[in-house]
Amino acid sequence: MSLDDLLGLLFLLFFVVIPALQGLRRAPATPPSFPEDLPLPEPLPRPKARPKPKPKPKPALPPSPPPSQEGQSLERAPSPERERLEARFREEVGEAAKAKPAKKRLLTTDRESLLKGVIWHEILKKPKGL
């Protein structure tokens, strides 16, 4: 047994084992009794109610039309403000997209361009010895 092992065992004995045994031997501590003549705590004051914001008055509605007669249709007449949407088919949209000239790309992703890029990367990188 070396000196380090002996010191470790003494530390364990004095600072861990002996206090643990003393704690087991003692009776559990009881909390001190409180005097019974203490006044009860005061209740917290209630927060004041905030006044509710007044609702904004609704704008006056235009006068309602006279009641309809029984013989009239229940369908609405189309409003003049609305316009019908025009349906476009995919072929028409595709033709408009093809009309744009193709941009020349700065980087290309074909096999040969990638291989050239890897080669130039190896050529231009710093040597490992530096």
XYZ file of C-alpha atoms in Angstrom, residues 76-129:
54
model
C -78.246 37.627 -55.572
C -77.473 39.676 -58.597
C -73.714 39.731 -59.355
C -72.107 42.868 -58.007
C -70.558 45.151 -60.646
C -67.383 45.557 -58.540
C -66.225 41.968 -58.972
C -64.535 40.678 -62.087
C -64.219 37.086 -63.146
C -60.794 35.528 -62.993
C -59.353 34.132 -66.171
C -58.111 30.568 -66.103
C -54.672 29.962 -67.588
C -53.562 26.525 -68.554
C -50.094 25.200 -67.911
C -49.106 25.273 -71.555
C -49.694 29.020 -71.762
C -47.737 29.688 -68.576
C -44.880 27.445 -69.751
C -44.591 29.349 -73.039
C -44.295 32.641 -71.173
C -41.544 31.224 -68.964
C -39.594 29.838 -71.934
C -39.572 33.216 -73.607
C -36.980 34.505 -71.104
C -33.361 34.196 -72.241
C -31.302 31.665 -70.334
C -28.817 33.206 -67.883
C -25.192 32.237 -68.109
C -24.399 30.488 -64.846
C -21.272 31.359 -62.935
C -20.907 27.816 -61.604
C -21.953 24.729 -63.476
C -22.617 21.376 -61.871
C -21.802 18.993 -64.680
C -19.258 16.206 -64.093
C -16.346 17.788 -65.958
C -16.696 21.180 -64.246
C -16.764 19.563 -60.813
C -13.653 17.526 -61.612
C -11.802 20.639 -62.820
C -12.817 22.470 -59.642
C -11.475 19.682 -57.421
C -8.185 19.667 -59.332
C -7.757 23.437 -59.047
C -8.649 23.250 -55.334
C -5.838 20.736 -54.793
C -3.394 22.844 -56.808
C -4.154 26.133 -54.997
C -4.434 24.929 -51.408
C -1.606 25.601 -48.930
C 0.980 22.869 -48.631
C 0.779 20.697 -45.510
C 4.341 21.510 -44.458
